[in-house]
Amino acid sequence: MAIQTIPTQVFTDQRPGTSGLRKKVGVFMQPHYLENFVQALLNVLNASDASNQALQGKTLVLGGDGRFYNRAAVQMILKLAAANGVARVLLGCGGILSTPAVSAVIRRRQAFGGIVLSASHNPGGPDGDFGIKYNAGNGGPANETLTEAVFARTKVLTELHLSNAPDIDMDRLGLQQVEHMQVEVIDPVADYAALMRELFDFDLLRGMFNRGFTLRVDAMNAVGGPYAKAILEGELGAPAGSVVNAEPLEDFGGLHPDPNPVNAQDLIAHMNAADAPDFGAAMDGDADRNMVLGRNFVVTPSDSLALMTAHATLIPGYKDGLLGVARSMPTSAAVDRVAKALGLPCFETPTGWKFFGNLLDAGRVTLCGEESYGTGSSHIREKDGLWAILFWLSLQGATGKSVQDLVTSHWLLYGRNYYTRHDYEGIAVEVANALMADLRAALPTLQGRAFGQRTVSLADDFAYTDPVDASVSKNQGVRLLFDDGARVIFRLSGTGTEGATLRLYLESYEDDPVHQNEPVQAKLTELAAVAEQVAGIRIRTGMTGPSVAT
Ligand code: G1P
Ligand code: ZN
């Protein structure tokens, strides 16, 4: 075994997006592509103290969602880590760790940080996507200062430091060695399961299953499977087979592991069938997202966050109440109404989980959520799919109400925020940029303008000043806020790997119970027409409608 220094050429496209560096597998498989990014990361981490050897004596956590290239990437990262001074790596057995589990392990074991190999909900396999992101010592996604520093480093990188040690056996639990670096292969589920036991009343949940409660959890052939099986079936006694598509596959078995009603159609069909189980749920590629359903009833993520907030004290982990709540800007304002009623601080952040980190660390919020099927709490610094499933199970167990009952009685009390997101995928980048630039230029003319019965009370480009560190994030999305509580929001995705994706978010508020059970898309057609009128999406893109509407 020896540590080698190898010259390398710069790649100019390694700027991390909303959630780490994501590219097509083919891009990652180019010689030195992964190596360069990891080397730049390790250089930046080492430079975080004056010695320039900040990783000396430190532990990193490593694991991924099991997608194609996960295993090769693990071996490569170990060789780089060993050559760059890392003392110890905690590696999920088989190279497997869900995103929430990485966060949990970093925090429980007080690691310096962790590397997650995942492109989240993006498709996998040789023609799919791969991704890598760094989580800091708080267990949360690296902040923008760090990701920008890594990007800057990738542009001037000249050499790699790499061990030529043989591959380790990542399927064998216990200690191994790469150079002087210790690799401990750990059970991917154990730390995470211990954390869930601290938050939820497992006896209550066991009792539910004993009395015949049924559920179907679709892990979409992704990394959530082993966690859901071990906890729901193994520990809580849910009937065998309650967790389906439970084995992580390199290509997710061809499924698109993005839990929404469009991609999880099989689950929707089961929940709409005559013999539907009491509760349904799905998770995404790295198990940080969740979709929850009742019989013939889909819960929107924005409503999910609002209901969790309203009922949090029923859960042991939150029985003393919440410090505050946060949602991303495009997420519906349903939670704001609950926060107001409960007297809780409520924060509106830009899209991406990293913006919740400071609020959680500073003890300003306990729950956070995004419209994109992500909810989480201060137990870790990532959103957490299985945690959300356990939360909703607990709500049903504690109240004895069905999912549909819980949600419709919530609407009666707080009103309903009708909500949809329209994605226009694969737009030419120039077209998308021009559309956003023109919208921004038109903001002054939109302010105060009337559309039918509604008037725009605020037209702006969302900017956020972090209340903890005062950092400012600009250009986070164009917002049209109307006088009746409706909102139309435009932003470009920061996680796609092909062209640009325009996301259009539509929301209207309905406090009249007579009108709270209407079809969502129909209810929002008028706002969709406003969006079309001001942005000209169809004319500019040549698309006749959104690629996906959820
Ligand atoms: C998307 C979601 C966002 C989420 C991110 C990572 O980002 O919209 O809420 O945090 O994935 O899971 P986007 O593609 O919109 O930048
Ligand atoms: Zn994810």
XYZ file of C-alpha atoms and ligand atoms in Angstrom:
567
model
C 0.000 0.000 0.000
C 1.268 3.444 -0.843
C -0.069 6.940 -1.188
C 0.383 8.371 -4.634
C 0.186 11.847 -6.055
C -1.347 11.843 -9.504
C -1.676 14.841 -11.851
C -5.207 15.668 -12.945
C -7.045 17.979 -15.348
C -9.712 20.415 -14.256
C -13.420 19.823 -14.968
C -15.232 23.124 -15.191
C -18.764 21.879 -14.448
C -18.516 20.724 -10.834
C -20.673 23.342 -9.159
C -23.035 21.651 -6.664
C -26.757 22.435 -7.124
C -29.713 22.429 -4.714
C -28.418 19.216 -3.183
C -24.820 18.344 -4.072
C -23.225 17.514 -7.414
C -25.559 15.571 -9.705
C -24.721 14.374 -13.192
C -25.411 11.538 -15.559
C -23.587 8.357 -14.561
C -21.518 8.624 -17.755
C -20.190 11.997 -16.660
C -19.212 10.638 -13.247
C -17.506 7.645 -14.835
C -15.054 9.771 -16.831
C -11.544 9.234 -15.531
C -10.891 11.454 -12.481
C -14.346 13.084 -12.500
C -15.446 11.720 -9.118
C -11.868 11.803 -7.838
C -11.446 15.503 -8.635
C -14.612 16.494 -6.821
C -13.771 14.432 -3.754
C -10.180 15.664 -3.732
C -11.411 19.265 -3.898
C -13.809 18.564 -1.040
C -11.080 16.978 1.096
C -8.734 19.885 0.332
C -11.365 22.383 1.436
C -12.149 20.391 4.587
C -8.455 20.117 5.441
C -8.108 23.878 4.951
C -10.802 24.532 7.549
C -8.154 24.946 10.232
C -4.818 26.738 10.238
C -2.796 23.518 10.123
C -4.347 22.691 6.719
C -4.799 19.192 8.137
C -8.200 19.521 9.727
C -9.113 15.939 8.817
C -6.298 14.468 10.922
C -7.800 12.294 13.633
C -11.311 12.869 12.266
C -14.145 10.487 11.368
C -16.264 10.700 8.217
C -19.480 8.786 7.542
C -19.929 7.284 4.077
C -22.813 5.572 2.310
C -25.319 5.935 -0.470
C -28.651 4.920 -1.890
C -27.236 1.851 -3.637
C -27.717 3.160 -7.159
C -25.464 2.203 -10.060
C -21.830 3.319 -9.419
C -22.399 3.481 -5.635
C -20.012 0.626 -4.883
C -17.214 1.780 -7.188
C -17.504 5.295 -5.796
C -17.230 3.992 -2.213
C -13.934 2.223 -2.966
C -12.518 5.299 -4.673
C -13.553 7.664 -1.888
C -11.925 5.413 0.729
C -8.628 5.546 -1.186
C -8.809 9.334 -1.404
C -9.834 9.753 2.237
C -6.950 7.555 3.410
C -4.477 9.628 1.425
C -5.841 12.933 2.718
C -5.472 12.346 6.419
C -8.903 11.025 7.450
C -8.502 8.802 10.532
C -11.668 6.764 10.348
C -14.593 6.127 8.057
C -17.936 4.722 9.209
C -19.261 2.968 6.128
C -22.773 1.574 5.781
C -22.635 -2.163 5.032
C -22.841 -2.754 1.285
C -22.145 0.939 0.778
C -25.742 1.562 1.880
C -26.941 4.450 4.044
C -30.075 6.485 3.482
C -29.668 10.244 3.572
C -31.479 10.512 6.939
C -29.337 7.669 8.298
C -26.119 9.480 7.317
C -27.372 12.507 9.200
C -28.307 10.378 12.213
C -24.943 8.571 12.277
C -22.949 11.820 11.973
C -24.825 13.269 14.938
C -24.918 10.206 17.176
C -21.252 9.379 16.646
C -20.105 13.003 16.560
C -18.363 12.537 13.241
C -16.638 15.428 11.490
C -19.001 15.063 8.531
C -20.264 12.619 5.959
C -20.467 11.902 2.265
C -23.773 10.792 0.747
C -23.780 9.076 -2.630
C -27.168 9.744 -4.112
C -29.044 11.603 -6.789
C -32.111 11.380 -4.561
C -35.269 10.959 -6.614
C -33.546 11.060 -10.012
C -33.639 7.792 -11.977
C -30.680 5.432 -11.602
C -28.880 2.769 -13.639
C -26.096 3.126 -16.221
C -28.109 5.748 -18.141
C -29.482 7.418 -15.027
C -28.023 9.909 -12.619
C -25.423 9.756 -9.891
C -24.681 12.287 -7.207
C -22.508 13.137 -4.264
C -23.030 15.581 -1.441
C -21.260 16.506 1.734
C -22.937 16.838 5.115
C -21.264 18.750 7.893
C -20.813 17.906 11.576
C -24.373 18.990 12.409
C -25.548 16.210 10.077
C -26.914 18.652 7.518
C -26.092 19.553 3.922
C -23.004 21.711 3.495
C -23.800 25.411 3.393
C -23.307 27.529 0.294
C -19.984 28.940 1.488
C -18.555 25.436 1.661
C -20.046 24.205 -1.615
C -18.798 27.334 -3.392
C -15.344 26.799 -1.903
C -15.338 23.234 -3.213
C -16.432 24.429 -6.646
C -13.666 27.065 -6.657
C -11.176 24.376 -5.681
C -12.271 22.059 -8.517
C -11.337 24.816 -10.965
C -7.712 24.995 -9.861
C -7.094 21.373 -8.913
C -3.840 19.940 -10.252
C -3.307 16.704 -8.352
C -4.983 13.826 -6.582
C -3.739 12.090 -3.452
C -4.750 8.504 -3.631
C -3.904 5.228 -1.924
C -3.286 2.218 -4.128
C -4.537 -0.130 -1.383
C -6.747 -3.020 -2.479
C -10.527 -2.642 -2.261
C -12.077 -3.365 1.121
C -14.882 -5.884 1.651
C -17.807 -3.531 2.153
C -20.247 -6.360 2.837
C -18.466 -7.511 6.012
C -19.343 -5.766 9.274
C -16.455 -4.674 11.469
C -13.033 -3.106 11.195
C -10.750 -2.968 8.168
C -7.860 -0.771 7.191
C -6.909 1.408 4.218
C -3.382 2.714 4.847
C -3.539 4.197 8.365
C -7.251 4.873 8.039
C -9.657 2.645 9.894
C -12.842 1.649 8.071
C -15.670 0.436 10.271
C -18.428 -1.229 8.272
C -21.616 -0.572 10.250
C -25.192 -1.842 10.184
C -26.942 0.876 8.128
C -30.174 0.652 10.142
C -29.095 0.405 13.807
C -28.375 4.055 14.725
C -31.385 5.266 12.800
C -33.733 2.756 14.413
C -32.450 3.739 17.868
C -33.311 7.363 17.114
C -36.845 6.464 15.989
C -37.379 4.536 19.237
C -36.560 7.726 21.155
C -39.125 9.800 19.253
C -42.130 7.522 18.811
C -44.214 5.330 21.064
C -43.330 1.938 19.587
C -45.729 0.159 21.990
C -48.638 2.199 20.647
C -47.649 1.307 17.086
C -47.213 -2.381 17.944
C -50.684 -2.315 19.461
C -52.153 -0.925 16.239
C -50.696 -3.744 14.160
C -51.777 -6.283 16.784
C -55.319 -5.080 16.376
C -55.124 -5.516 12.604
C -54.102 -2.103 11.259
C -52.829 -2.500 7.680
C -50.389 -0.488 5.610
C -48.529 -0.576 2.331
C -45.163 1.146 2.123
C -43.610 1.316 -1.345
C -39.842 1.683 -1.056
C -39.601 1.924 -4.864
C -36.632 -0.503 -5.008
C -34.561 2.137 -3.285
C -32.663 2.507 -0.045
C -35.674 3.009 2.243
C -36.561 -0.673 1.913
C -34.176 -2.133 4.490
C -35.084 0.582 7.015
C -38.841 0.189 6.559
C -38.666 -3.594 6.697
C -36.512 -3.673 9.814
C -38.577 -1.114 11.710
C -42.158 -1.581 10.482
C -42.220 -5.315 9.915
C -39.330 -6.380 12.157
C -39.848 -4.256 15.247
C -43.417 -3.066 15.080
C -45.039 -6.232 13.798
C -46.632 -4.899 10.612
C -47.723 -7.915 8.532
C -44.945 -9.426 6.375
C -45.185 -7.947 2.885
C -46.427 -4.559 4.115
C -43.230 -3.054 2.700
C -43.029 -3.645 -1.050
C -40.209 -3.044 -3.552
C -38.053 -3.290 -0.460
C -34.714 -4.299 -1.945
C -32.426 -1.489 -3.122
C -31.629 -2.125 -6.803
C -28.938 -0.355 -8.834
C -31.514 0.891 -11.349
C -34.459 0.978 -8.918
C -35.966 -1.776 -11.064
C -36.714 0.857 -13.676
C -38.990 2.772 -11.270
C -38.627 6.506 -10.925
C -38.057 6.657 -7.175
C -39.816 9.962 -6.686
C -42.859 9.504 -4.488
C -45.670 11.479 -6.037
C -48.990 10.345 -7.465
C -47.536 10.224 -10.979
C -44.516 8.037 -10.235
C -46.080 5.870 -7.542
C -49.082 4.795 -9.582
C -49.023 1.231 -8.344
C -49.370 2.455 -4.770
C -52.157 4.841 -5.761
C -53.991 1.941 -7.423
C -53.680 -0.170 -4.256
C -54.935 2.690 -2.101
C -57.911 3.204 -4.391
C -58.859 -0.488 -4.510
C -61.804 -1.941 -2.601
C -59.459 -3.848 -0.269
C -57.093 -0.910 0.281
C -54.992 -0.946 3.454
C -55.608 1.698 6.131
C -52.495 3.645 5.282
C -50.106 3.956 2.340
C -46.744 5.635 1.891
C -43.776 5.804 -0.439
C -40.209 7.052 -0.177
C -37.690 8.273 -2.735
C -34.261 7.018 -3.859
C -32.385 8.023 -0.710
C -35.419 7.753 1.619
C -35.583 11.375 2.657
C -38.855 12.091 0.842
C -42.267 10.714 1.670
C -45.742 10.608 0.266
C -48.573 9.584 2.608
C -52.016 8.380 1.638
C -55.189 7.165 3.193
C -57.792 4.970 1.531
C -58.546 6.712 -1.742
C -56.985 9.863 -0.393
C -53.660 11.588 -1.142
C -52.161 14.011 1.388
C -50.285 16.942 -0.111
C -46.874 17.507 1.463
C -47.833 21.048 2.431
C -50.899 19.771 4.291
C -48.789 17.043 5.859
C -46.510 19.644 7.442
C -49.510 21.644 8.661
C -51.114 18.579 10.269
C -47.882 17.454 11.881
C -47.532 20.906 13.376
C -51.110 20.910 14.639
C -50.816 17.484 16.310
C -47.124 17.282 17.221
C -47.684 17.125 20.979
C -49.354 13.719 20.547
C -45.906 12.286 19.720
C -43.551 11.586 22.649
C -40.576 13.261 20.924
C -42.553 16.513 20.602
C -44.819 16.322 23.639
C -43.418 19.544 25.124
C -44.374 21.512 22.025
C -42.516 22.961 19.070
C -39.993 25.792 19.054
C -41.163 26.953 15.668
C -41.725 25.710 12.128
C -40.226 26.444 8.729
C -41.296 25.835 5.165
C -39.657 26.552 1.842
C -41.084 29.530 -0.022
C -42.981 27.549 -2.701
C -44.558 25.267 -0.064
C -48.180 26.193 0.623
C -48.990 28.513 3.478
C -51.148 25.890 5.216
C -48.616 25.545 8.033
C -48.517 29.319 8.537
C -52.139 29.238 9.656
C -51.447 26.539 12.243
C -48.345 28.334 13.480
C -50.354 31.524 13.893
C -53.078 29.744 15.844
C -50.515 28.086 18.120
C -48.404 31.220 18.518
C -45.360 29.559 16.937
C -42.636 31.342 14.977
C -42.907 30.399 11.288
C -40.072 30.870 8.794
C -40.122 30.978 4.987
C -36.831 29.867 3.430
C -35.532 29.302 -0.098
C -35.916 25.846 -1.651
C -33.472 23.202 -0.386
C -33.038 21.566 2.986
C -29.744 23.323 3.668
C -31.637 26.510 4.546
C -33.328 24.826 7.507
C -30.000 23.864 9.091
C -29.232 27.163 10.817
C -32.777 27.480 12.167
C -32.640 23.943 13.565
C -29.141 24.389 14.999
C -30.124 27.666 16.649
C -33.167 26.070 18.269
C -35.564 28.349 16.375
C -37.626 25.553 14.760
C -38.526 21.928 15.425
C -40.413 20.920 12.253
C -39.715 21.848 8.641
C -41.085 20.864 5.287
C -41.126 21.369 1.565
C -43.828 20.909 -1.031
C -41.579 18.419 -2.797
C -42.583 15.555 -0.473
C -40.078 16.388 2.241
C -40.761 16.745 5.949
C -38.420 16.499 8.878
C -37.566 17.699 12.346
C -34.742 18.632 14.649
C -33.941 14.930 15.249
C -31.541 15.124 12.275
C -30.583 17.751 9.712
C -32.205 16.177 6.645
C -35.756 15.506 5.669
C -36.771 12.013 6.634
C -39.167 9.704 4.792
C -39.598 6.903 7.312
C -39.815 9.369 10.210
C -42.769 10.995 8.419
C -44.391 7.589 7.958
C -43.970 6.806 11.666
C -45.335 10.253 12.512
C -48.487 9.675 10.458
C -48.911 6.167 11.852
C -48.656 7.640 15.337
C -51.247 10.330 14.542
C -53.670 7.628 13.455
C -52.845 5.520 16.511
C -53.182 8.400 18.971
C -56.409 9.854 17.556
C -58.070 6.708 16.219
C -58.897 8.736 13.081
C -58.233 7.780 9.471
C -55.902 9.831 7.256
C -58.853 11.312 5.405
C -60.652 12.228 8.645
C -57.554 13.882 10.023
C -57.058 16.003 6.904
C -60.661 17.006 6.258
C -61.226 17.991 9.875
C -58.047 20.062 9.633
C -59.488 21.919 6.627
C -62.697 22.626 8.512
C -60.688 24.268 11.243
C -58.025 26.103 9.250
C -59.370 26.269 5.698
C -57.838 24.437 2.756
C -54.859 25.569 0.702
C -55.450 24.070 -2.736
C -52.030 23.422 -4.162
C -50.315 22.061 -7.240
C -46.883 22.100 -8.839
C -46.498 22.022 -12.616
C -43.088 20.973 -13.921
C -42.001 21.823 -17.450
C -39.043 19.520 -17.985
C -36.266 19.486 -20.559
C -36.601 23.121 -21.657
C -33.619 24.605 -23.506
C -31.532 26.418 -20.895
C -31.555 29.718 -22.851
C -35.346 29.602 -23.180
C -35.791 28.982 -19.460
C -33.331 31.704 -18.489
C -34.974 34.204 -20.840
C -38.402 33.367 -19.422
C -37.222 34.030 -15.872
C -35.318 37.182 -16.884
C -38.399 38.596 -18.624
C -40.569 37.787 -15.616
C -38.111 39.572 -13.344
C -38.084 42.574 -15.636
C -41.891 42.629 -15.623
C -42.220 42.626 -11.823
C -42.879 46.374 -11.494
C -45.734 46.148 -14.010
C -47.249 43.131 -12.242
C -47.382 44.810 -8.870
C -50.968 45.903 -8.185
C -52.304 44.407 -11.429
C -55.758 42.785 -11.381
C -56.458 39.346 -12.854
C -60.193 38.629 -12.726
C -61.312 38.953 -9.104
C -57.749 38.907 -7.804
C -55.167 41.645 -7.479
C -51.425 41.146 -7.119
C -50.517 42.509 -3.707
C -46.837 41.643 -4.029
C -44.724 40.806 -7.078
C -41.095 40.101 -6.249
C -38.071 37.876 -6.661
C -37.780 36.052 -3.356
C -34.675 36.881 -1.346
C -33.847 35.448 2.054
C -31.769 36.817 4.854
C -30.847 34.006 7.197
C -32.022 35.122 10.655
C -29.138 33.275 12.298
C -26.036 34.222 10.284
C -27.463 37.110 8.227
C -26.300 35.527 4.960
C -28.377 36.636 1.992
C -29.669 34.388 -0.807
C -31.136 36.245 -3.768
C -33.064 35.273 -6.908
C -34.873 32.393 -5.239
C -38.012 32.553 -7.363
C -40.532 34.971 -8.799
C -43.620 35.334 -6.628
C -47.021 36.776 -7.336
C -48.945 37.041 -4.079
C -52.630 37.904 -4.443
C -54.946 39.760 -2.105
C -57.069 36.634 -1.442
C -54.146 34.484 -0.272
C -53.531 32.896 -3.693
C -49.947 32.568 -4.935
C -48.262 31.909 -8.269
C -44.545 31.131 -8.106
C -41.970 30.467 -10.800
C -38.498 29.070 -10.320
C -35.978 26.914 -12.122
C -34.977 23.570 -10.673
C -31.474 23.259 -9.265
C -31.352 19.459 -9.289
C -32.020 18.459 -12.897
C -29.378 17.040 -15.193
C -30.989 17.595 -18.611
C -31.748 21.075 -19.886
C -33.781 23.218 -17.526
C -36.922 22.455 -15.553
C -39.363 25.255 -14.871
C -41.418 24.752 -11.739
C -44.714 26.577 -11.503
C -46.386 26.498 -8.093
C -50.076 27.411 -7.780
C -52.000 27.883 -4.578
C -55.380 29.241 -3.549
C -57.080 29.392 -0.186
C -60.606 28.158 0.521
C -62.242 28.604 3.900
C -65.761 27.641 2.829
C -66.339 23.975 3.799
C -68.771 23.579 0.911
C -65.898 24.122 -1.535
C -63.167 22.171 0.221
C -63.528 18.902 -1.662
C -63.123 19.918 -5.285
C -60.621 18.506 -7.795
C -57.337 20.339 -7.306
C -56.377 20.991 -10.925
C -59.838 22.310 -11.778
C -59.775 24.590 -8.769
C -56.453 26.061 -9.920
C -57.063 26.476 -13.684
C -57.642 30.192 -13.332
C -54.269 30.679 -11.644
C -52.604 28.471 -14.267
C -54.041 30.788 -16.909
C -52.620 33.809 -15.084
C -49.209 32.133 -15.069
C -49.470 31.446 -18.777
C -50.546 35.015 -19.451
C -47.601 36.576 -17.627
C -44.890 34.054 -18.577
C -45.930 32.664 -21.968
C -44.629 29.224 -21.001
C -46.362 27.324 -23.784
C -45.397 29.743 -26.537
C -41.785 29.912 -25.396
C -41.282 26.202 -24.825
C -43.579 24.813 -27.504
C -44.987 22.494 -24.828
C -48.746 22.109 -24.645
C -48.743 21.555 -20.900
C -46.593 20.550 -17.966
C -44.612 17.288 -18.108
C -45.762 16.525 -14.581
C -48.509 18.032 -12.459
C -48.696 16.897 -8.841
C -35.912 19.778 -5.554
C -37.075 20.205 -4.689
C -36.565 20.769 -3.377
C -35.666 19.740 -2.694
C -34.572 19.300 -3.650
C -33.733 18.171 -3.052
O -35.101 20.881 -5.851
O -37.881 21.152 -5.351
O -37.655 21.111 -2.568
O -35.077 20.281 -1.549
O -35.158 18.818 -4.867
O -34.487 17.052 -2.730
P -35.200 21.700 -7.246
O -35.052 20.709 -8.350
O -36.577 22.307 -7.266
O -34.095 22.722 -7.159
Zn -34.143 12.368 -1.726
